[in-house]
């Protein structure tokens, strides 16, 4: 079978023939249907059918003879026989073929033969630009026993191109390589840790040409992580020869979207890396993690794989590298100092972004536009970046929080403090550069385009939405008073992830929810006053809780929630009473006589408390529901007066 795979790889040459194509070919050779291939693989049968259809088409074009799943044995068997008869002359023929003038790369490449910039840069392409010392660093590091290497950069910055070259180097050094792209996994693979790890192990097994034997090593009583470790330790690392195994994991950021997976899988990778220090078997394994942004789910420092090993962040191209790339595209005017000065305007527009640079130089070498024309239309619907920009806009429109954050960034020329998750997502898209949570636009192109979109959106909806935007801005100004609070979604994710740890420690856990009374009743003319009042009260709430609360969330304009580990009901009640008193001391009066009939002349708060010891009979959702119910009871018990309602479950 190995000879067949090598033969097909030679036939296809530069056409796609990765591990998925190899798997489809192998299974088809054994007579299996696409449905049988899909069973237990984590992929849909339609996906395998699509891959197979393209594979048979590529083989047909390469051999000049129609190949299908049914005649595979006949056609490839004949090809193998014909090849064997010429085997003794093949080395000389290959040498002559490689020496022919038409097969020697002539620098630069003809514009008519250039491929449109898309996807990873092929290994033999002249358009890959080294960014010293990165390439040398990763090729050296990957040969270190038990290493953990992390490659981080926004989308379209060249991560996959760099990874492919590292894998090629590892293969040349005699390593066995496994490549897993988590974008290929169906969404239901992430339904549980057990299902995810089984999918993961099956993929690794097949790429190492080993039969997946999960049932021989998987033990439900020991748990999925331990079973996965045993499967690697007792099977994969034992049945592979002494060659090192490079495990390349691409698009790991997709796992960040599934905290139930990330909180176990990522610490597991770190544990494997640390095992190499004391176990020779694990020294065979070299792990490469590739992702677009920083992890934005909480992991303990001693569990995260992102604070050990070597980290490589891909920088934008320098002006010199853009000039070098322009020469590969055959732009003679770019060679001298004057050409460099002209390219500096392009560099200023795109910020050295590799994909944007390739796209610009590709269009320039076609001779259909000048650099000045390209720059003048760059951010417009008729420019060369229009499709790329529309795609980014569409992604932002799907998540209003991201669009709002992007509007803040492009509105001014200074750094802006953003919500952490929004900042990381914008960074992963390549739209901003981060310094902590401080964000600034990554290039002038994006600033021009998204400013235009903001003006267009505001002018289109001015009559109907101007007041609503003003109200929302005044009530939810995240840049000042609320920068210390997180969203309710992240708050819930944090509780879900920490629950097992709290369950193990068997200590009480309290949740306080708080709502400011009557603030929503303010009418149009009082929004400025309402915003100021909200900021003062939110600061008071935070100051009362900051020493006991692990996290505090702000949501629904006037509501807050705080999770307090190791705080029992009595302490929680004391904290709530302190909040009530401190808010009342602020003496923030209602602004107009329309509030004269209210029992309290100043703003007050309602609070609800739920306390529990995490165990198998309760859950994070139960705790949150109990706290919300307590808040509701506090409103109903005595109209217009604060009550602290407590639901406890301390056992």
PDB file of N, CA and C in Angstrom, residues 127-187:
ATOM      1  N   UNK A 127       7.425  32.905  -4.397  1.00  0.00           N
ATOM      2  CA  UNK A 127       6.745  34.009  -3.737  1.00  0.00           C
ATOM      3  C   UNK A 127       6.684  33.853  -2.227  1.00  0.00           C
ATOM      4  N   UNK A 128       7.354  32.848  -1.703  1.00  0.00           N
ATOM      5  CA  UNK A 128       7.463  32.759  -0.246  1.00  0.00           C
ATOM      6  C   UNK A 128       8.651  33.609   0.197  1.00  0.00           C
ATOM      7  N   UNK A 129       8.404  34.519   1.115  1.00  0.00           N
ATOM      8  CA  UNK A 129       9.439  35.434   1.608  1.00  0.00           C
ATOM      9  C   UNK A 129       9.808  35.040   3.032  1.00  0.00           C
ATOM     10  N   UNK A 130      11.075  34.743   3.245  1.00  0.00           N
ATOM     11  CA  UNK A 130      11.544  34.404   4.590  1.00  0.00           C
ATOM     12  C   UNK A 130      11.497  35.628   5.501  1.00  0.00           C
ATOM     13  N   UNK A 131      11.213  35.356   6.766  1.00  0.00           N
ATOM     14  CA  UNK A 131      11.239  36.414   7.783  1.00  0.00           C
ATOM     15  C   UNK A 131      12.227  36.005   8.866  1.00  0.00           C
ATOM     16  N   UNK A 132      13.531  36.180   8.579  1.00  0.00           N
ATOM     17  CA  UNK A 132      14.564  35.735   9.527  1.00  0.00           C
ATOM     18  C   UNK A 132      14.363  36.371  10.902  1.00  0.00           C
ATOM     19  N   UNK A 133      14.674  35.636  11.975  1.00  0.00           N
ATOM     20  CA  UNK A 133      15.226  34.271  11.997  1.00  0.00           C
ATOM     21  C   UNK A 133      14.161  33.197  12.203  1.00  0.00           C
ATOM     22  N   UNK A 134      12.903  33.484  11.843  1.00  0.00           N
ATOM     23  CA  UNK A 134      11.785  32.605  12.196  1.00  0.00           C
ATOM     24  C   UNK A 134      11.945  31.211  11.603  1.00  0.00           C
ATOM     25  N   UNK A 135      12.205  31.133  10.296  1.00  0.00           N
ATOM     26  CA  UNK A 135      12.288  29.821   9.646  1.00  0.00           C
ATOM     27  C   UNK A 135      13.396  28.964  10.256  1.00  0.00           C
ATOM     28  N   UNK A 136      14.553  29.572  10.474  1.00  0.00           N
ATOM     29  CA  UNK A 136      15.667  28.828  11.067  1.00  0.00           C
ATOM     30  C   UNK A 136      15.336  28.390  12.495  1.00  0.00           C
ATOM     31  N   UNK A 137      14.632  29.247  13.222  1.00  0.00           N
ATOM     32  CA  UNK A 137      14.284  28.941  14.607  1.00  0.00           C
ATOM     33  C   UNK A 137      13.365  27.736  14.700  1.00  0.00           C
ATOM     34  N   UNK A 138      12.288  27.708  13.904  1.00  0.00           N
ATOM     35  CA  UNK A 138      11.342  26.601  14.035  1.00  0.00           C
ATOM     36  C   UNK A 138      11.919  25.298  13.503  1.00  0.00           C
ATOM     37  N   UNK A 139      12.738  25.365  12.450  1.00  0.00           N
ATOM     38  CA  UNK A 139      13.347  24.142  11.927  1.00  0.00           C
ATOM     39  C   UNK A 139      14.350  23.560  12.916  1.00  0.00           C
ATOM     40  N   UNK A 140      14.993  24.425  13.669  1.00  0.00           N
ATOM     41  CA  UNK A 140      15.921  23.955  14.696  1.00  0.00           C
ATOM     42  C   UNK A 140      15.171  23.417  15.905  1.00  0.00           C
ATOM     43  N   UNK A 141      14.131  24.133  16.322  1.00  0.00           N
ATOM     44  CA  UNK A 141      13.395  23.757  17.532  1.00  0.00           C
ATOM     45  C   UNK A 141      12.656  22.440  17.359  1.00  0.00           C
ATOM     46  N   UNK A 142      12.126  22.186  16.156  1.00  0.00           N
ATOM     47  CA  UNK A 142      11.306  20.992  15.965  1.00  0.00           C
ATOM     48  C   UNK A 142      12.130  19.717  16.070  1.00  0.00           C
ATOM     49  N   UNK A 143      13.443  19.840  16.000  1.00  0.00           N
ATOM     50  CA  UNK A 143      14.296  18.660  16.139  1.00  0.00           C
ATOM     51  C   UNK A 143      14.673  18.398  17.600  1.00  0.00           C
ATOM     52  N   UNK A 144      14.202  19.234  18.510  1.00  0.00           N
ATOM     53  CA  UNK A 144      14.501  19.044  19.924  1.00  0.00           C
ATOM     54  C   UNK A 144      13.518  18.044  20.536  1.00  0.00           C
ATOM     55  N   UNK A 145      13.986  17.004  21.212  1.00  0.00           N
ATOM     56  CA  UNK A 145      13.095  15.987  21.788  1.00  0.00           C
ATOM     57  C   UNK A 145      12.067  16.602  22.745  1.00  0.00           C
ATOM     58  N   UNK A 146      10.809  16.206  22.558  1.00  0.00           N
ATOM     59  CA  UNK A 146       9.744  16.626  23.456  1.00  0.00           C
ATOM     60  C   UNK A 146       9.383  18.088  23.388  1.00  0.00           C
ATOM     61  N   UNK A 147       9.722  18.782  22.316  1.00  0.00           N
ATOM     62  CA  UNK A 147       9.515  20.231  22.262  1.00  0.00           C
ATOM     63  C   UNK A 147       8.033  20.581  22.112  1.00  0.00           C
ATOM     64  N   UNK A 148       7.702  21.790  22.499  1.00  0.00           N
ATOM     65  CA  UNK A 148       6.376  22.373  22.283  1.00  0.00           C
ATOM     66  C   UNK A 148       6.595  23.729  21.616  1.00  0.00           C
ATOM     67  N   UNK A 149       6.080  23.873  20.412  1.00  0.00           N
ATOM     68  CA  UNK A 149       6.296  25.075  19.614  1.00  0.00           C
ATOM     69  C   UNK A 149       4.940  25.696  19.290  1.00  0.00           C
ATOM     70  N   UNK A 150       4.841  26.993  19.466  1.00  0.00           N
ATOM     71  CA  UNK A 150       3.580  27.700  19.213  1.00  0.00           C
ATOM     72  C   UNK A 150       3.800  28.764  18.144  1.00  0.00           C
ATOM     73  N   UNK A 151       2.961  28.739  17.094  1.00  0.00           N
ATOM     74  CA  UNK A 151       3.010  29.731  16.021  1.00  0.00           C
ATOM     75  C   UNK A 151       1.724  30.534  16.075  1.00  0.00           C
ATOM     76  N   UNK A 152       1.849  31.841  16.255  1.00  0.00           N
ATOM     77  CA  UNK A 152       0.684  32.706  16.451  1.00  0.00           C
ATOM     78  C   UNK A 152       0.730  33.876  15.475  1.00  0.00           C
ATOM     79  N   UNK A 153      -0.395  34.117  14.824  1.00  0.00           N
ATOM     80  CA  UNK A 153      -0.516  35.272  13.933  1.00  0.00           C
ATOM     81  C   UNK A 153      -1.966  35.379  13.484  1.00  0.00           C
ATOM     82  N   UNK A 154      -2.412  36.572  13.088  1.00  0.00           N
ATOM     83  CA  UNK A 154      -3.766  36.713  12.545  1.00  0.00           C
ATOM     84  C   UNK A 154      -3.922  35.931  11.246  1.00  0.00           C
ATOM     85  N   UNK A 155      -5.148  35.866  10.751  1.00  0.00           N
ATOM     86  CA  UNK A 155      -5.435  35.138   9.511  1.00  0.00           C
ATOM     87  C   UNK A 155      -4.706  35.781   8.331  1.00  0.00           C
ATOM     88  N   UNK A 156      -4.331  34.917   7.388  1.00  0.00           N
ATOM     89  CA  UNK A 156      -3.688  35.325   6.136  1.00  0.00           C
ATOM     90  C   UNK A 156      -2.325  35.999   6.344  1.00  0.00           C
ATOM     91  N   UNK A 157      -1.674  35.678   7.450  1.00  0.00           N
ATOM     92  CA  UNK A 157      -0.340  36.231   7.700  1.00  0.00           C
ATOM     93  C   UNK A 157       0.772  35.249   7.332  1.00  0.00           C
ATOM     94  N   UNK A 158       0.423  34.041   6.906  1.00  0.00           N
ATOM     95  CA  UNK A 158       1.437  33.090   6.462  1.00  0.00           C
ATOM     96  C   UNK A 158       1.715  31.944   7.413  1.00  0.00           C
ATOM     97  N   UNK A 159       0.814  31.695   8.372  1.00  0.00           N
ATOM     98  CA  UNK A 159       1.053  30.614   9.344  1.00  0.00           C
ATOM     99  C   UNK A 159       1.115  29.251   8.668  1.00  0.00           C
ATOM    100  N   UNK A 160       0.137  28.977   7.794  1.00  0.00           N
ATOM    101  CA  UNK A 160       0.094  27.661   7.139  1.00  0.00           C
ATOM    102  C   UNK A 160       1.276  27.470   6.194  1.00  0.00           C
ATOM    103  N   UNK A 161       1.683  28.524   5.518  1.00  0.00           N
ATOM    104  CA  UNK A 161       2.850  28.434   4.627  1.00  0.00           C
ATOM    105  C   UNK A 161       4.106  28.109   5.423  1.00  0.00           C
ATOM    106  N   UNK A 162       4.258  28.756   6.562  1.00  0.00           N
ATOM    107  CA  UNK A 162       5.397  28.478   7.438  1.00  0.00           C
ATOM    108  C   UNK A 162       5.320  27.061   7.991  1.00  0.00           C
ATOM    109  N   UNK A 163       4.132  26.659   8.405  1.00  0.00           N
ATOM    110  CA  UNK A 163       3.944  25.315   8.962  1.00  0.00           C
ATOM    111  C   UNK A 163       4.276  24.245   7.930  1.00  0.00           C
ATOM    112  N   UNK A 164       3.846  24.443   6.683  1.00  0.00           N
ATOM    113  CA  UNK A 164       4.138  23.468   5.631  1.00  0.00           C
ATOM    114  C   UNK A 164       5.635  23.313   5.408  1.00  0.00           C
ATOM    115  N   UNK A 165       6.379  24.395   5.507  1.00  0.00           N
ATOM    116  CA  UNK A 165       7.834  24.314   5.332  1.00  0.00           C
ATOM    117  C   UNK A 165       8.497  23.625   6.516  1.00  0.00           C
ATOM    118  N   UNK A 166       7.961  23.842   7.694  1.00  0.00           N
ATOM    119  CA  UNK A 166       8.479  23.140   8.864  1.00  0.00           C
ATOM    120  C   UNK A 166       8.219  21.635   8.753  1.00  0.00           C
ATOM    121  N   UNK A 167       7.011  21.268   8.276  1.00  0.00           N
ATOM    122  CA  UNK A 167       6.678  19.848   8.099  1.00  0.00           C
ATOM    123  C   UNK A 167       7.576  19.217   7.044  1.00  0.00           C
ATOM    124  N   UNK A 168       7.817  19.938   5.948  1.00  0.00           N
ATOM    125  CA  UNK A 168       8.694  19.420   4.895  1.00  0.00           C
ATOM    126  C   UNK A 168      10.105  19.194   5.440  1.00  0.00           C
ATOM    127  N   UNK A 169      10.580  20.122   6.257  1.00  0.00           N
ATOM    128  CA  UNK A 169      11.908  19.963   6.868  1.00  0.00           C
ATOM    129  C   UNK A 169      11.937  18.753   7.790  1.00  0.00           C
ATOM    130  N   UNK A 170      10.868  18.585   8.574  1.00  0.00           N
ATOM    131  CA  UNK A 170      10.808  17.438   9.481  1.00  0.00           C
ATOM    132  C   UNK A 170      10.817  16.125   8.707  1.00  0.00           C
ATOM    133  N   UNK A 171      10.095  16.085   7.597  1.00  0.00           N
ATOM    134  CA  UNK A 171      10.093  14.871   6.764  1.00  0.00           C
ATOM    135  C   UNK A 171      11.483  14.584   6.205  1.00  0.00           C
ATOM    136  N   UNK A 172      12.165  15.623   5.781  1.00  0.00           N
ATOM    137  CA  UNK A 172      13.524  15.456   5.253  1.00  0.00           C
ATOM    138  C   UNK A 172      14.471  14.910   6.313  1.00  0.00           C
ATOM    139  N   UNK A 173      14.207  15.244   7.583  1.00  0.00           N
ATOM    140  CA  UNK A 173      15.065  14.787   8.683  1.00  0.00           C
ATOM    141  C   UNK A 173      14.648  13.416   9.212  1.00  0.00           C
ATOM    142  N   UNK A 174      13.701  12.775   8.528  1.00  0.00           N
ATOM    143  CA  UNK A 174      13.306  11.427   8.919  1.00  0.00           C
ATOM    144  C   UNK A 174      12.212  11.353   9.965  1.00  0.00           C
ATOM    145  N   UNK A 175      11.544  12.476  10.246  1.00  0.00           N
ATOM    146  CA  UNK A 175      10.443  12.473  11.214  1.00  0.00           C
ATOM    147  C   UNK A 175       9.162  11.969  10.549  1.00  0.00           C
ATOM    148  N   UNK A 176       8.287  11.422  11.350  1.00  0.00           N
ATOM    149  CA  UNK A 176       6.926  11.136  10.898  1.00  0.00           C
ATOM    150  C   UNK A 176       6.072  12.335  11.294  1.00  0.00           C
ATOM    151  N   UNK A 177       5.231  12.780  10.387  1.00  0.00           N
ATOM    152  CA  UNK A 177       4.468  13.990  10.642  1.00  0.00           C
ATOM    153  C   UNK A 177       2.969  13.710  10.622  1.00  0.00           C
ATOM    154  N   UNK A 178       2.272  14.368  11.519  1.00  0.00           N
ATOM    155  CA  UNK A 178       0.813  14.298  11.598  1.00  0.00           C
ATOM    156  C   UNK A 178       0.297  15.726  11.558  1.00  0.00           C
ATOM    157  N   UNK A 179      -0.637  15.979  10.644  1.00  0.00           N
ATOM    158  CA  UNK A 179      -1.199  17.329  10.490  1.00  0.00           C
ATOM    159  C   UNK A 179      -2.697  17.279  10.744  1.00  0.00           C
ATOM    160  N   UNK A 180      -3.163  18.038  11.716  1.00  0.00           N
ATOM    161  CA  UNK A 180      -4.596  18.101  12.022  1.00  0.00           C
ATOM    162  C   UNK A 180      -5.041  19.555  11.995  1.00  0.00           C
ATOM    163  N   UNK A 181      -6.037  19.823  11.155  1.00  0.00           N
ATOM    164  CA  UNK A 181      -6.637  21.147  11.066  1.00  0.00           C
ATOM    165  C   UNK A 181      -8.017  21.053  11.707  1.00  0.00           C
ATOM    166  N   UNK A 182      -8.215  21.750  12.817  1.00  0.00           N
ATOM    167  CA  UNK A 182      -9.467  21.629  13.555  1.00  0.00           C
ATOM    168  C   UNK A 182     -10.643  22.274  12.833  1.00  0.00           C
ATOM    169  N   UNK A 183     -10.368  23.022  11.756  1.00  0.00           N
ATOM    170  CA  UNK A 183     -11.463  23.542  10.953  1.00  0.00           C
ATOM    171  C   UNK A 183     -12.163  22.427  10.183  1.00  0.00           C
ATOM    172  N   UNK A 184     -11.490  21.286  10.010  1.00  0.00           N
ATOM    173  CA  UNK A 184     -12.075  20.184   9.259  1.00  0.00           C
ATOM    174  C   UNK A 184     -13.088  19.395  10.082  1.00  0.00           C
ATOM    175  N   UNK A 185     -13.069  19.558  11.381  1.00  0.00           N
ATOM    176  CA  UNK A 185     -13.945  18.766  12.252  1.00  0.00           C
ATOM    177  C   UNK A 185     -15.372  19.294  12.221  1.00  0.00           C
ATOM    178  N   UNK A 186     -16.340  18.378  12.163  1.00  0.00           N
ATOM    179  CA  UNK A 186     -17.745  18.766  12.256  1.00  0.00           C
ATOM    180  C   UNK A 186     -18.025  19.361  13.628  1.00  0.00           C
ATOM    181  N   UNK A 187     -19.048  20.195  13.697  1.00  0.00           N
ATOM    182  CA  UNK A 187     -19.376  20.860  14.955  1.00  0.00           C
ATOM    183  C   UNK A 187     -19.734  19.858  16.051  1.00  0.00           C
TER     184      UNK A 187
END
